[in-house]
XYZ file of C-alpha atoms in Angstrom:
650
model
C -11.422 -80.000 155.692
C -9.224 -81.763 152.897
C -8.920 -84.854 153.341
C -5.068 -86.239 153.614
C -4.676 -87.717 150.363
C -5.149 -84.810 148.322
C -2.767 -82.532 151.099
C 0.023 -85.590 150.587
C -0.424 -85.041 146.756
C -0.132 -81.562 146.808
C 2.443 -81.062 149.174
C 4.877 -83.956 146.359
C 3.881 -81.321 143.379
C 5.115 -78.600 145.835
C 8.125 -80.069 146.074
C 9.086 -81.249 142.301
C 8.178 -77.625 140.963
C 11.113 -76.381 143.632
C 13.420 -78.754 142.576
C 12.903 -77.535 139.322
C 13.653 -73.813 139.842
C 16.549 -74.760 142.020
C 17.983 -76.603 139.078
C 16.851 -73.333 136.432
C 18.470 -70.928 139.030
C 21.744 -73.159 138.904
C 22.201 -73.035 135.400
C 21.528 -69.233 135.075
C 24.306 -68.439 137.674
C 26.818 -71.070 135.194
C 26.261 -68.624 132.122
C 26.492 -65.384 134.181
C 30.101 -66.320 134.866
C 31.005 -67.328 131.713
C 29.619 -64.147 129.662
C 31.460 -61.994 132.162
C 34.624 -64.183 131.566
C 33.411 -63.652 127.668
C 33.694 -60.161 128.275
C 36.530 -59.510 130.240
C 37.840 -61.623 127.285
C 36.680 -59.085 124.381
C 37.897 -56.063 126.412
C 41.414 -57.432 126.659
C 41.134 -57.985 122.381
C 39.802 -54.400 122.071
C 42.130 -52.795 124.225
C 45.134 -54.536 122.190
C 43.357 -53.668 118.677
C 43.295 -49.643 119.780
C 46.892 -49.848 120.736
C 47.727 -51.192 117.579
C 45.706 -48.724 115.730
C 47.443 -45.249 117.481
C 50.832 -47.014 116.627
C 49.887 -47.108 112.903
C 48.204 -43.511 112.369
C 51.319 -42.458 114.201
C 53.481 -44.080 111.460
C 51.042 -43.309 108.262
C 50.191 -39.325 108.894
C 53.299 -38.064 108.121
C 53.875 -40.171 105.493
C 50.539 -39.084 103.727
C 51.244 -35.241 104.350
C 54.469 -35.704 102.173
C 52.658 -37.410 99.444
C 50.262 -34.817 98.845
C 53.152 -32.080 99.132
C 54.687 -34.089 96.423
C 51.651 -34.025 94.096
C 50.984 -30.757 94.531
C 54.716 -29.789 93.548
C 53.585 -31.709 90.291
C 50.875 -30.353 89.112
C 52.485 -26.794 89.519
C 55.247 -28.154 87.551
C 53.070 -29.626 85.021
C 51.307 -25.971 84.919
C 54.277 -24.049 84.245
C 54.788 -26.105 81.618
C 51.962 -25.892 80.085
C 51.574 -22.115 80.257
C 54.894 -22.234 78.901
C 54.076 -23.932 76.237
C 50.916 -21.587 75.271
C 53.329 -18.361 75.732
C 55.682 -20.324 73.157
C 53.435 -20.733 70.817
C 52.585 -16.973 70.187
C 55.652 -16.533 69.535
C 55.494 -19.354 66.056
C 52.178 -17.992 65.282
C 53.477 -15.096 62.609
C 55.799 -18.210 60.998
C 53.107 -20.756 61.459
C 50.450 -18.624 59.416
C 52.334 -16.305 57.332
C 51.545 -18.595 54.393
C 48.166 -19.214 54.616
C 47.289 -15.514 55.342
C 49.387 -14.877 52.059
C 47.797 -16.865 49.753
C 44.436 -15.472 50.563
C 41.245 -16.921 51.416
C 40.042 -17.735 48.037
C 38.657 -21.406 48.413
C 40.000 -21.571 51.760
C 37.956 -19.446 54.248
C 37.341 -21.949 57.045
C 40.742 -22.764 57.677
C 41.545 -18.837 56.396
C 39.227 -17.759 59.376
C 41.127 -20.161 61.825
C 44.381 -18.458 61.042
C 43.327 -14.756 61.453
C 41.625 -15.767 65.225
C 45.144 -17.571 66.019
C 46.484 -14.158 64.811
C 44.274 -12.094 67.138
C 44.974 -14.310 70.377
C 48.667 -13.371 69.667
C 47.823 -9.539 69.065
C 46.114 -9.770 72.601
C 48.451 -11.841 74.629
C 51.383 -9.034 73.392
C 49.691 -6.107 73.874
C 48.948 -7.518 77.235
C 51.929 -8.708 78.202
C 54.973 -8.019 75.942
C 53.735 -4.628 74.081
C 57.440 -3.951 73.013
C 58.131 -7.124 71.687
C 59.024 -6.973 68.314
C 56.599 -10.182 67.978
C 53.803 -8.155 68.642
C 54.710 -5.562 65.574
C 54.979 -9.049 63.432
C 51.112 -10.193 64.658
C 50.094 -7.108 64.173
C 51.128 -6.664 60.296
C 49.923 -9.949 59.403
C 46.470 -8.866 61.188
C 46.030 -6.380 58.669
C 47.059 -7.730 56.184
C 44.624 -10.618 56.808
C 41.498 -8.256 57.423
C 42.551 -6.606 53.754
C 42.714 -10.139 51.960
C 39.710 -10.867 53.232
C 37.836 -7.082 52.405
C 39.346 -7.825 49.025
C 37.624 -11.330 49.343
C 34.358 -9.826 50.137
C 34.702 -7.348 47.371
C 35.604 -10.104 44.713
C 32.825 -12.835 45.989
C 30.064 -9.752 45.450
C 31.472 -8.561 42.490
C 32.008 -12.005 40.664
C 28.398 -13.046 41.078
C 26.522 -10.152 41.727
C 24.393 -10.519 38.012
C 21.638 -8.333 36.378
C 18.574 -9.819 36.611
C 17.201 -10.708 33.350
C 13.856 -8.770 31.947
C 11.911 -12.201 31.500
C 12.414 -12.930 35.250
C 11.725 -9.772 36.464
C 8.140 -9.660 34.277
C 7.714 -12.901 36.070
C 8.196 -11.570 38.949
C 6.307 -8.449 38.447
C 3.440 -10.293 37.135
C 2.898 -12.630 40.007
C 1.097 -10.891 42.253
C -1.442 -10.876 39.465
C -1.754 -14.380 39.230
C -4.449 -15.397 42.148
C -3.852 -19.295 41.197
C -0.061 -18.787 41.174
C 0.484 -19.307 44.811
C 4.655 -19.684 44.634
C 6.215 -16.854 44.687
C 9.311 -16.425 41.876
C 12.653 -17.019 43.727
C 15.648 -14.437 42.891
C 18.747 -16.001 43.760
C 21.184 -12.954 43.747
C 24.373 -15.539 45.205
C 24.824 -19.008 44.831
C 24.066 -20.668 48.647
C 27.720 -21.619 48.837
C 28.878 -17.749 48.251
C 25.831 -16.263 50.824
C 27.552 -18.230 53.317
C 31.148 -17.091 53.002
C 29.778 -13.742 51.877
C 27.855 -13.764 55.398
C 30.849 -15.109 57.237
C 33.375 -12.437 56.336
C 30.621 -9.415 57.126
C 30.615 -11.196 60.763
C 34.088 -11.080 61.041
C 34.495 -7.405 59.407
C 32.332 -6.199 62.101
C 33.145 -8.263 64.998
C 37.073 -8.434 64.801
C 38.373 -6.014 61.792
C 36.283 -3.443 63.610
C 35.782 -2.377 59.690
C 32.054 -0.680 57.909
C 34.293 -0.335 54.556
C 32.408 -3.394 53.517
C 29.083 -1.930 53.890
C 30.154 0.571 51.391
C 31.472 -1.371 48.758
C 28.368 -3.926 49.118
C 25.766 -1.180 48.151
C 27.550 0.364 45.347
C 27.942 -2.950 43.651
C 24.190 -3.859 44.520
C 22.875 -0.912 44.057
C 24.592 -0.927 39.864
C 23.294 -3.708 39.612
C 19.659 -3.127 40.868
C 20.191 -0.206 38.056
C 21.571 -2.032 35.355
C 18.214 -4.684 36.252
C 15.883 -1.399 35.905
C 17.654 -0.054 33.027
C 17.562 -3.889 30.673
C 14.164 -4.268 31.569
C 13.427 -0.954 29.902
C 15.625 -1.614 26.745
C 13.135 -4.896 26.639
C 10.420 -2.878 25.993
C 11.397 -0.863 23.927
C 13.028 -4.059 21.639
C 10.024 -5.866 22.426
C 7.916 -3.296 20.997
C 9.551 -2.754 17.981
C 8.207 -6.341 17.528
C 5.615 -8.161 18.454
C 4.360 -5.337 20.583
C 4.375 -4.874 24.285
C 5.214 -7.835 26.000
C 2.680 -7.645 29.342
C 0.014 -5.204 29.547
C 0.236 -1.902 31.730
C -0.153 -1.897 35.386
C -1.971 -5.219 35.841
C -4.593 -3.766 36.974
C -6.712 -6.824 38.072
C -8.096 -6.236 41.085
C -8.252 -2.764 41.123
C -11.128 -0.707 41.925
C -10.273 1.624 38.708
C -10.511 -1.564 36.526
C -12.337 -0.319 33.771
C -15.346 -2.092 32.420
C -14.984 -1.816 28.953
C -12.339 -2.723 26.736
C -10.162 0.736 26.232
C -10.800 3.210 23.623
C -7.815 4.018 20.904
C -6.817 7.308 21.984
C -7.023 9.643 19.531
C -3.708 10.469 18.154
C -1.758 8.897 19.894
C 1.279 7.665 19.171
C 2.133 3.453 19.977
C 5.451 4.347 21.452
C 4.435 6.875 23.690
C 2.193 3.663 25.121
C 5.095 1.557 25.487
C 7.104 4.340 27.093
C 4.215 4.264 29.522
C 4.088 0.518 30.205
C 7.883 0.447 30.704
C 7.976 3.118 33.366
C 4.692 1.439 35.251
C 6.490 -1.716 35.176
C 10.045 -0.075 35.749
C 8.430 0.479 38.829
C 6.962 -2.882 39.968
C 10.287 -3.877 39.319
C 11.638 -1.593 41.064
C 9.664 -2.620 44.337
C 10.046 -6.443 43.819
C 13.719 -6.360 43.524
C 14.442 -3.546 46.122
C 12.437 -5.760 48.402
C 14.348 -8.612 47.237
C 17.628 -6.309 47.839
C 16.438 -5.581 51.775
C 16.273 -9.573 52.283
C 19.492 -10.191 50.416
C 20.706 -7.766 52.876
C 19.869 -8.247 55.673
C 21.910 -11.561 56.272
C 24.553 -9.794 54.754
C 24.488 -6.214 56.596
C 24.862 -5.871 60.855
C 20.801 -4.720 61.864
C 21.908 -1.377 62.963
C 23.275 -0.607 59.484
C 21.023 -2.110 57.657
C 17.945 0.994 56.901
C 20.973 3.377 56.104
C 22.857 0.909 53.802
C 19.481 -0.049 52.022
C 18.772 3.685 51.904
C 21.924 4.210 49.492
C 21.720 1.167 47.686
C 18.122 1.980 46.329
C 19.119 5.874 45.570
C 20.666 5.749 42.019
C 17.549 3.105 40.457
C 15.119 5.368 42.595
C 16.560 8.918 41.487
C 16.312 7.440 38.123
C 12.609 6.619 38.136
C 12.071 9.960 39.883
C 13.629 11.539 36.863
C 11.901 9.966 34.229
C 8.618 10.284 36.559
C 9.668 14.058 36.057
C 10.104 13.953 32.669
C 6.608 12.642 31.753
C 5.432 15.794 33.882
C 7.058 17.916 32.085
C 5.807 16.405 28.478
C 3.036 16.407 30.038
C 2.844 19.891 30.207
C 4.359 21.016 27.381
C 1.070 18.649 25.981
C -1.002 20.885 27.542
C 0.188 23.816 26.151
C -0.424 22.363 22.966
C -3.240 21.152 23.508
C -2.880 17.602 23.421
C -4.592 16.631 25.708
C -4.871 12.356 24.619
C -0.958 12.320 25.632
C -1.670 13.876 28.841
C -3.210 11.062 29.674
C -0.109 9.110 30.452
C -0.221 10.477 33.322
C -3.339 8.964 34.347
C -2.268 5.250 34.544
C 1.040 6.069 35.933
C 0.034 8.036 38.818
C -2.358 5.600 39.403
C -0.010 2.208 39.666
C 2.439 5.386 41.285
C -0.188 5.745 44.726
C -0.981 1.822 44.065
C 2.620 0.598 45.038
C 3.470 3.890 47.571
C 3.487 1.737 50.530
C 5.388 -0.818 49.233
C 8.194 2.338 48.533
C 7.944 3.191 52.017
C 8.922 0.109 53.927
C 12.923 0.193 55.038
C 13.824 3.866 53.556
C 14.953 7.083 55.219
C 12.316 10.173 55.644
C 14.258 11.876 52.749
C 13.798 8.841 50.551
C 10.072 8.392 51.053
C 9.623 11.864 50.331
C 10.553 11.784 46.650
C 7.513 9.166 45.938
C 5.102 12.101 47.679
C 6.464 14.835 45.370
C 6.126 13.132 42.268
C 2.442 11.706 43.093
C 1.581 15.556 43.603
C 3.157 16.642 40.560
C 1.463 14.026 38.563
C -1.440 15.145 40.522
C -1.232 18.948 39.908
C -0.291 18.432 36.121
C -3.559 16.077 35.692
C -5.864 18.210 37.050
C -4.361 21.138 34.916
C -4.815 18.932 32.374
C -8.086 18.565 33.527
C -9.087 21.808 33.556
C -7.552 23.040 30.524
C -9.455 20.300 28.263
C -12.838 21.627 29.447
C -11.945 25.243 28.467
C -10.617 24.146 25.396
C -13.974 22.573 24.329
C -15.423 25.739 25.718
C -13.480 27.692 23.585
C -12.546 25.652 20.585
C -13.093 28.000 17.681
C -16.202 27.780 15.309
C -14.078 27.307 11.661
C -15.789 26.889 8.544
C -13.279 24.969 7.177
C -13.115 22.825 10.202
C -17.054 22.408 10.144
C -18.469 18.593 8.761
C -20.572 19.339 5.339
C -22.385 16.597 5.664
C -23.631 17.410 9.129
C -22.241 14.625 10.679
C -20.247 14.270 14.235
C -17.851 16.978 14.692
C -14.065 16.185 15.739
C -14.333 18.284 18.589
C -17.434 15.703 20.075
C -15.868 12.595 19.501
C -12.133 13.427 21.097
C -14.338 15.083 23.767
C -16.427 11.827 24.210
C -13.065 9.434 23.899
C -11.467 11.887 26.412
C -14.236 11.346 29.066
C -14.649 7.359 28.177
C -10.586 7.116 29.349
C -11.235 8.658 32.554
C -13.544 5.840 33.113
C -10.747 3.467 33.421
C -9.092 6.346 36.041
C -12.173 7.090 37.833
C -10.668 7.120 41.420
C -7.383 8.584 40.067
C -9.183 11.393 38.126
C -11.401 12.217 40.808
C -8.487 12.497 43.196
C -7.128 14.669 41.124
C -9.888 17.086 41.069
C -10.260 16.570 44.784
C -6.335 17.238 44.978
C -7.249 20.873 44.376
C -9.974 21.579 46.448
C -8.882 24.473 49.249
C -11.861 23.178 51.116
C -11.006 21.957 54.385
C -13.143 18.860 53.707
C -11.185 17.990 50.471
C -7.587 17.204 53.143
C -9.417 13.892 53.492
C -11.640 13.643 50.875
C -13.497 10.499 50.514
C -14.035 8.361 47.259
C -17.850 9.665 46.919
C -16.288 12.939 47.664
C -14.074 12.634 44.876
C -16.483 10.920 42.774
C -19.196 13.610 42.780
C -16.407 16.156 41.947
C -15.641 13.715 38.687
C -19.341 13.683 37.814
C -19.412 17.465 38.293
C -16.087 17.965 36.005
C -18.328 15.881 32.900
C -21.309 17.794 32.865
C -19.391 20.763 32.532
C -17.060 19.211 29.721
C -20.891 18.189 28.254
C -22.068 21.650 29.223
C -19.045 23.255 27.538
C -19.349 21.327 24.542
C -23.177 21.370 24.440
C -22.886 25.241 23.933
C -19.651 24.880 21.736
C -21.981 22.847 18.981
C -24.701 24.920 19.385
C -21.934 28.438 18.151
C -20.936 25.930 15.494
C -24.280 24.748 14.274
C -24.718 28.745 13.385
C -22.099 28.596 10.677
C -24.600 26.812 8.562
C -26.531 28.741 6.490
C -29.452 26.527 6.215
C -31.146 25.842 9.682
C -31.798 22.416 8.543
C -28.307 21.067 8.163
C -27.829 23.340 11.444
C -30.269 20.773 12.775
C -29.104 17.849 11.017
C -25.238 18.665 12.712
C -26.713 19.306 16.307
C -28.593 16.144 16.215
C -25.893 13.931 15.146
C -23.688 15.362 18.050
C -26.855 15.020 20.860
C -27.340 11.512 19.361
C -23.630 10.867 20.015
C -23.353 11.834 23.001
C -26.057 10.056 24.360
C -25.429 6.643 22.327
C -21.695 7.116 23.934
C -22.405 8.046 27.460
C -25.175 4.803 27.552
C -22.971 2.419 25.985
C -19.376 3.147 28.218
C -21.336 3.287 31.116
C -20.776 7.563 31.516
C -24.187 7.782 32.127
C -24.105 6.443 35.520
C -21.493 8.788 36.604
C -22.861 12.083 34.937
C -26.211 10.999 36.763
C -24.320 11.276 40.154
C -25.020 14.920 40.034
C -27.235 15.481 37.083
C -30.214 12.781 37.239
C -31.981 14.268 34.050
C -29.128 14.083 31.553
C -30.686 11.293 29.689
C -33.754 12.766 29.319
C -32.491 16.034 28.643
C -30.865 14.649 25.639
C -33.906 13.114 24.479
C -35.516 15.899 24.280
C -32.578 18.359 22.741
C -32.489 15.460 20.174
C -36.247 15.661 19.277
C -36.231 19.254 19.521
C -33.713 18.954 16.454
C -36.047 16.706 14.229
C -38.294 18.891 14.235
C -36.520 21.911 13.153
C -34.931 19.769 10.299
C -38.840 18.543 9.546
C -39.626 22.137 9.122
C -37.296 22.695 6.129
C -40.281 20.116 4.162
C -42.799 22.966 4.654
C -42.046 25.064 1.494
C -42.492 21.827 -0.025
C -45.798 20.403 1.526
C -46.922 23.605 2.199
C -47.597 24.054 -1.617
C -49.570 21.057 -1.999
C -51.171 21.550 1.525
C -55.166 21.403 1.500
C -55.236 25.192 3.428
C -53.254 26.865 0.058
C -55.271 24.887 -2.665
C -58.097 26.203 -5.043
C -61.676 26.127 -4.190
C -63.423 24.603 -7.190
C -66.712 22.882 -8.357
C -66.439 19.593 -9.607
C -67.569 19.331 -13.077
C -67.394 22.613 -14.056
C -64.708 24.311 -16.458
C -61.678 25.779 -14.682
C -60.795 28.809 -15.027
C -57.246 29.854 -16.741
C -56.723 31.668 -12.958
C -57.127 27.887 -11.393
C -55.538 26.152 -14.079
C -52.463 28.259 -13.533
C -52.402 27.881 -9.270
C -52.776 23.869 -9.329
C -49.775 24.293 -12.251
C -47.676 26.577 -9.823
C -48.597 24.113 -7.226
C -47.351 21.096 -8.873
C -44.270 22.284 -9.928
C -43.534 24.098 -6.795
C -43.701 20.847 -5.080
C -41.594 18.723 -7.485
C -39.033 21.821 -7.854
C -38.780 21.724 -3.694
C -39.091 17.965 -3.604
C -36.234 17.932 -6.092
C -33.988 20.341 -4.584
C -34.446 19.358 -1.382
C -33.774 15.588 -2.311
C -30.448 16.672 -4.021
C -29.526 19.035 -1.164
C -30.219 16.615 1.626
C -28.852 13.571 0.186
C -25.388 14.538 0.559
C -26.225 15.085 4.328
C -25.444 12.107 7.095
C -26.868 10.780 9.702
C -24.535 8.033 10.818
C -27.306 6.007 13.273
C -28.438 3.868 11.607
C -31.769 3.579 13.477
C -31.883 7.516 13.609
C -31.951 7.805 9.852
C -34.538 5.190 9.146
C -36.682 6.931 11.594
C -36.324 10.258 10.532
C -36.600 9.194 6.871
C -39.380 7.680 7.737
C -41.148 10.360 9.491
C -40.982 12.650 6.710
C -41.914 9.923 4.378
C -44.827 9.421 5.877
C -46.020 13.479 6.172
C -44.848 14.168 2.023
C -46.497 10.828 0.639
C -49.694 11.741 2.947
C -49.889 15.251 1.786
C -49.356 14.466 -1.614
C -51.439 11.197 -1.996
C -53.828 13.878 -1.059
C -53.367 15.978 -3.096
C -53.099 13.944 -5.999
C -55.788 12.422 -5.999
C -57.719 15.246 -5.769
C -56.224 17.103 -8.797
C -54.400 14.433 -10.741
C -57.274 13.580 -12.561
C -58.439 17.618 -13.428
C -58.517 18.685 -16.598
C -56.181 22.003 -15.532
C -53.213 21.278 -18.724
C -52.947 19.916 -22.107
C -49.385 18.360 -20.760
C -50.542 16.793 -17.524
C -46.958 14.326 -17.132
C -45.265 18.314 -17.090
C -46.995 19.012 -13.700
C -47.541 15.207 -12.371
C -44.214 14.084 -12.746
C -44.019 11.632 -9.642
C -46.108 9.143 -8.251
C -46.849 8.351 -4.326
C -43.877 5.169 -4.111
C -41.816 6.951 -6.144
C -41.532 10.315 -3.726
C -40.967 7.893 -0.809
C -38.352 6.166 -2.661
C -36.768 9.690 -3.120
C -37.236 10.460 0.993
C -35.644 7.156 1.008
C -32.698 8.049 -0.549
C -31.702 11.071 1.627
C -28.828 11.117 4.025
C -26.867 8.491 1.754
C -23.896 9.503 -0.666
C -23.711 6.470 -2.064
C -27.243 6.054 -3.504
């Protein structure tokens, strides 16, 4: 049970806490009625802000409607006006440019260029809208007359600096692809900058708005004289040059070539200095040529619309490359009028042409026409045809040359017919691959269509052994017009020795070994073959002295007048042949040096042997009363005799 107090206390706290919430409930119902009088307030204040709002966009509407109908009637007027305006103005256009258009666009072409387009908007808007107006007959007029001021511009610009390129540049030119260090290539400024661009300028505007190709015409016949006349001085050069101080760059530059030759060129026989230069200024007519042609195609095409520009660089090259053509067709026809004459050394003009010809072919072929590129094709055959004609008639020539008495050495030495033979064959060393191709040109073998280099090269070998075979059996006809086999022996040596000393020291040896590995030795032994023949003619000398044909005799005793007489008959047999043959052979040569000390030698060492012998046997016999008669030479003194053969001047 609780006990009273504490129900008392609780029943007070009871109490207060209700008095409380009766006072919180009080106040809550206070603000309740004034929010809603609040908002019966706002309602009233909204209520009169809407009216007030429909009134307004009642009054405003219409009046906005009007102002936009008002702008709108302005900017059509403003339109009108405009456009009327523009139409106007095609109508001052022919007054407004008249004098520009008539005083050219020399100096002028910007603002020149402005005028025509003004020109052409008026052309249009007639023929579009007015095409009977007599305006559009005036526009039209000073059109044309525009487009011709400005061909005529385009004809004077080209004209007035279009210049010949000078010979010095173009050997600079020429020669720098020789130059491995030179790494800058020679510029060739055919217009000034300024010019290019107005030059470039008008083309555009020919094409695009005269609707005109006249231009393209009269571009490449100015180029293409000049390109000509560039050709053409550069020849003249040579030819003043060489009147001079010779030839002013050497022929083809053929640094890195494969047909470099090795050696230093031979002289060719007979030639004539001019006919060298004639060659150098063709080769390098045409590396000039191809350097400024390409030069041309770059020139051109800023110049020329792309779809005009193969045809336009076709004729612009024609009259500098019919001209090379000609001359190419020239030398192929001295050529073989040469070979009819048998000069064969200028034939060989061919031989570095051709080659620099097939060298710079596909340079010729970039940016021409199939008809252009085929002239290049033709000529390299021709060239090809007439060299291995050439060729071919040389080694029946030395087949065939005739054996003339008059025409035969007297000495013995190294025929003419050896040494142009040997000179002939050391040139086409420094035209191996050119020579070869030749030969291979005129194979009907299937194999020879594409004919390799070691193709071509055996054929080259094969053509020199029979030139050496041919000439081999030539000397050996000749050597027979010699009445005494021992010159006949003397002659054939000299030419083996020749022959061999020439094909070791310019390298033919290599190449004749391609296809014939025992030349060298086969020489050697046709050499040899010879000494001995010519060591034979000393046997009706030694032979008399020789210890086979002498007396049999007892020493001490008395000879008989029969013995006396054969050791007399011996003795002067031998100085009598010693004598004669001494006389006879010293007016013979043997230009080697080494050749004649070893041959003299040789037979030094057999007489002086033989007769040492047989002096000493019978110099001392009591066979005449007038012994220095019979012994008239000693040992030394028949050596210094031996010694003294094969030299004219002793």
């Amino acid at each position: 049970m609780i006990p009273p107090q504490e129900a008392s206390a609780r029943r007070r706290e009871i109490e207060d806490k209700l008095k409380q919430e009766e006072e919180t409930l009080s106040f809550i119902r206070d603000s309740l009625e004034k929010s809603d009088q609040l908002t019966k307030n706002m309602v009233s204040i909204l209520s009169s802000f809407e009216s007030r709002l429909m009134k307004l966009e009642n009054s405003i509407i219409p009046v906005h409607k009007q102002t936009e109908n008002l702008q709108r009637l302005q900017e059509n007027v403003e339109k009108t006006l405009s456009c009327l305006d523009h139409v106007i103005s095609y109508y001052h256009v022919a007054s407004d440019t008249e004098k520009i258009i008539k005083e050219g666009p020399t100096g002028r072409l910007e603002e020149y260029l402005g005028s025509m387009a003004k020109i052409q908007k008026a052309v249009e808007y007639f023929q579009d809208n007015s095409p009977d107006s007599p305006e559009l007959n005036k526009v039209k007029l000073l059109f044309e007359r525009g487009k011709e001021a400005l061909e005529s511009e385009f004809r004077s610009l080209m004209t007035r600096h279009s210049k010949v390129v000078s010979p010095v540049l173009i050997l600079d030119l020429v020669s720098g692809d020789d130059d491995l260090e030179a790494q800058e290539d020679v510029a060739l400024e055919h217009l000034p900058e300024s010019v290019l661009q107005d030059v470039i300028r008008i083309s555009r505007w020919l094409v695009e708005y005269g609707r005109n190709q006249d231009f393209m015409n009269v571009y490449y016949q100015i180029r293409s004289s000049q390109l000509d006349r560039s050709i053409k001085g550069l020849k003249e050069h040579f030819h003043k040059s060489s009147s001079s101080s010779g030839v002013p760059y050497s022929p083809a530059i053929p640094n890195k070539r494969k047909d470099t030759p090795t050696k230093k060129p031979v002289k060719r026989p007979g030639r004539d200095d001019m006919l060298d230069v004639e060659t150098d200024a063709y080769i390098h007519c045409v590396s000039a040529f191809v350097k400024l042609a390409q030069s041309e195609y770059q020139l051109l095409a800023d110049i020329i619309p792309e779809h005009h520009q193969k045809k336009t660089f076709d004729s612009l090259i024609q009259d500098a490359l019919d001209g090379l053509m000609l001359e190419g067709e020239n030398i192929v026809s001295a050529a073989r009028k040469a070979i009819v004459r048998h000069d064969f050394s200028t034939v060989l003009t061919v031989f570095p042409i051709l080659r620099h010809l097939k060298q710079t072919k596909p340079e010729f072929d970039q940016g021409t026409a199939a008809s252009t590129k085929n002239k290049l094709p033709g000529l390299i055959t021709s060239m090809e045809t007439i060299g291995a004609k050439a060729l071919e008639d040389f080694a029946d020539n030395i087949k065939n040359d005739p054996d003339k008495e008059y025409n035969m050495p007297k000495d013995g030495t190294v025929h003419e017919l050896t040494s142009n033979a040997i000179l002939f064959l050391q040139q086409l060393l420094d035209f191996q691959e050119t020579a070869g191709a030749m030969l291979a040109s005129q194979e009907t073998s299937s194999s020879a269509t594409s004919y390799s280099s070691e193709f071509s090269k055996r054929l080259l070998s094969t053509y020199i052994c029979k030139v050496l075979g041919n000439l081999q059996l030539n000397l050996l006809s000749k050597s027979k017009v010699y009445e005494d086999p021992a010159l006949s022996a003397i002659f054939l040596h000299n030419n083996y020795n020749y022959i061999l000393k020439s094909l070791e020291k310019s390298e033919l040896i290599q190449l004749v070994a391609v296809t014939q590995k025992t030349a060298e030795r086969s020489y050697r032994e046709h050499i040899e073959q010879q000494i001995q023949t010519y060591q034979r003619s000393w046997l009706k000398v030694t032979d008399y002295i020789a210890e086979k044909n002498l007396p049999v005799f007892q020493p001490g005793v008395k000879l008989r007048d029969k013995e006396r007489q054969v050791i007399k008959e011996r003795f002067k047999g031998f100085n009598d042949g010693l004598e004669e043959l001494c006389k006879i052979q010293k007016a013979w040569a043997i230009p080697d040096t080494e050749q004649r000390d070893r041959i003299r030698q040789a037979q030094k060492t057999i007489v002086k042997e033989t007769y040492g012998a047989f002096l000493q046997k019978f110099g001392s016999v009591p066979f005449t009363k007038n012994p220095e008669k019979y012994i008239k030479y000693g040992v030394e003194q028949v050596g210094d005799m031996i010694d003294r053969l094969f030299d004219t001047s002793a």
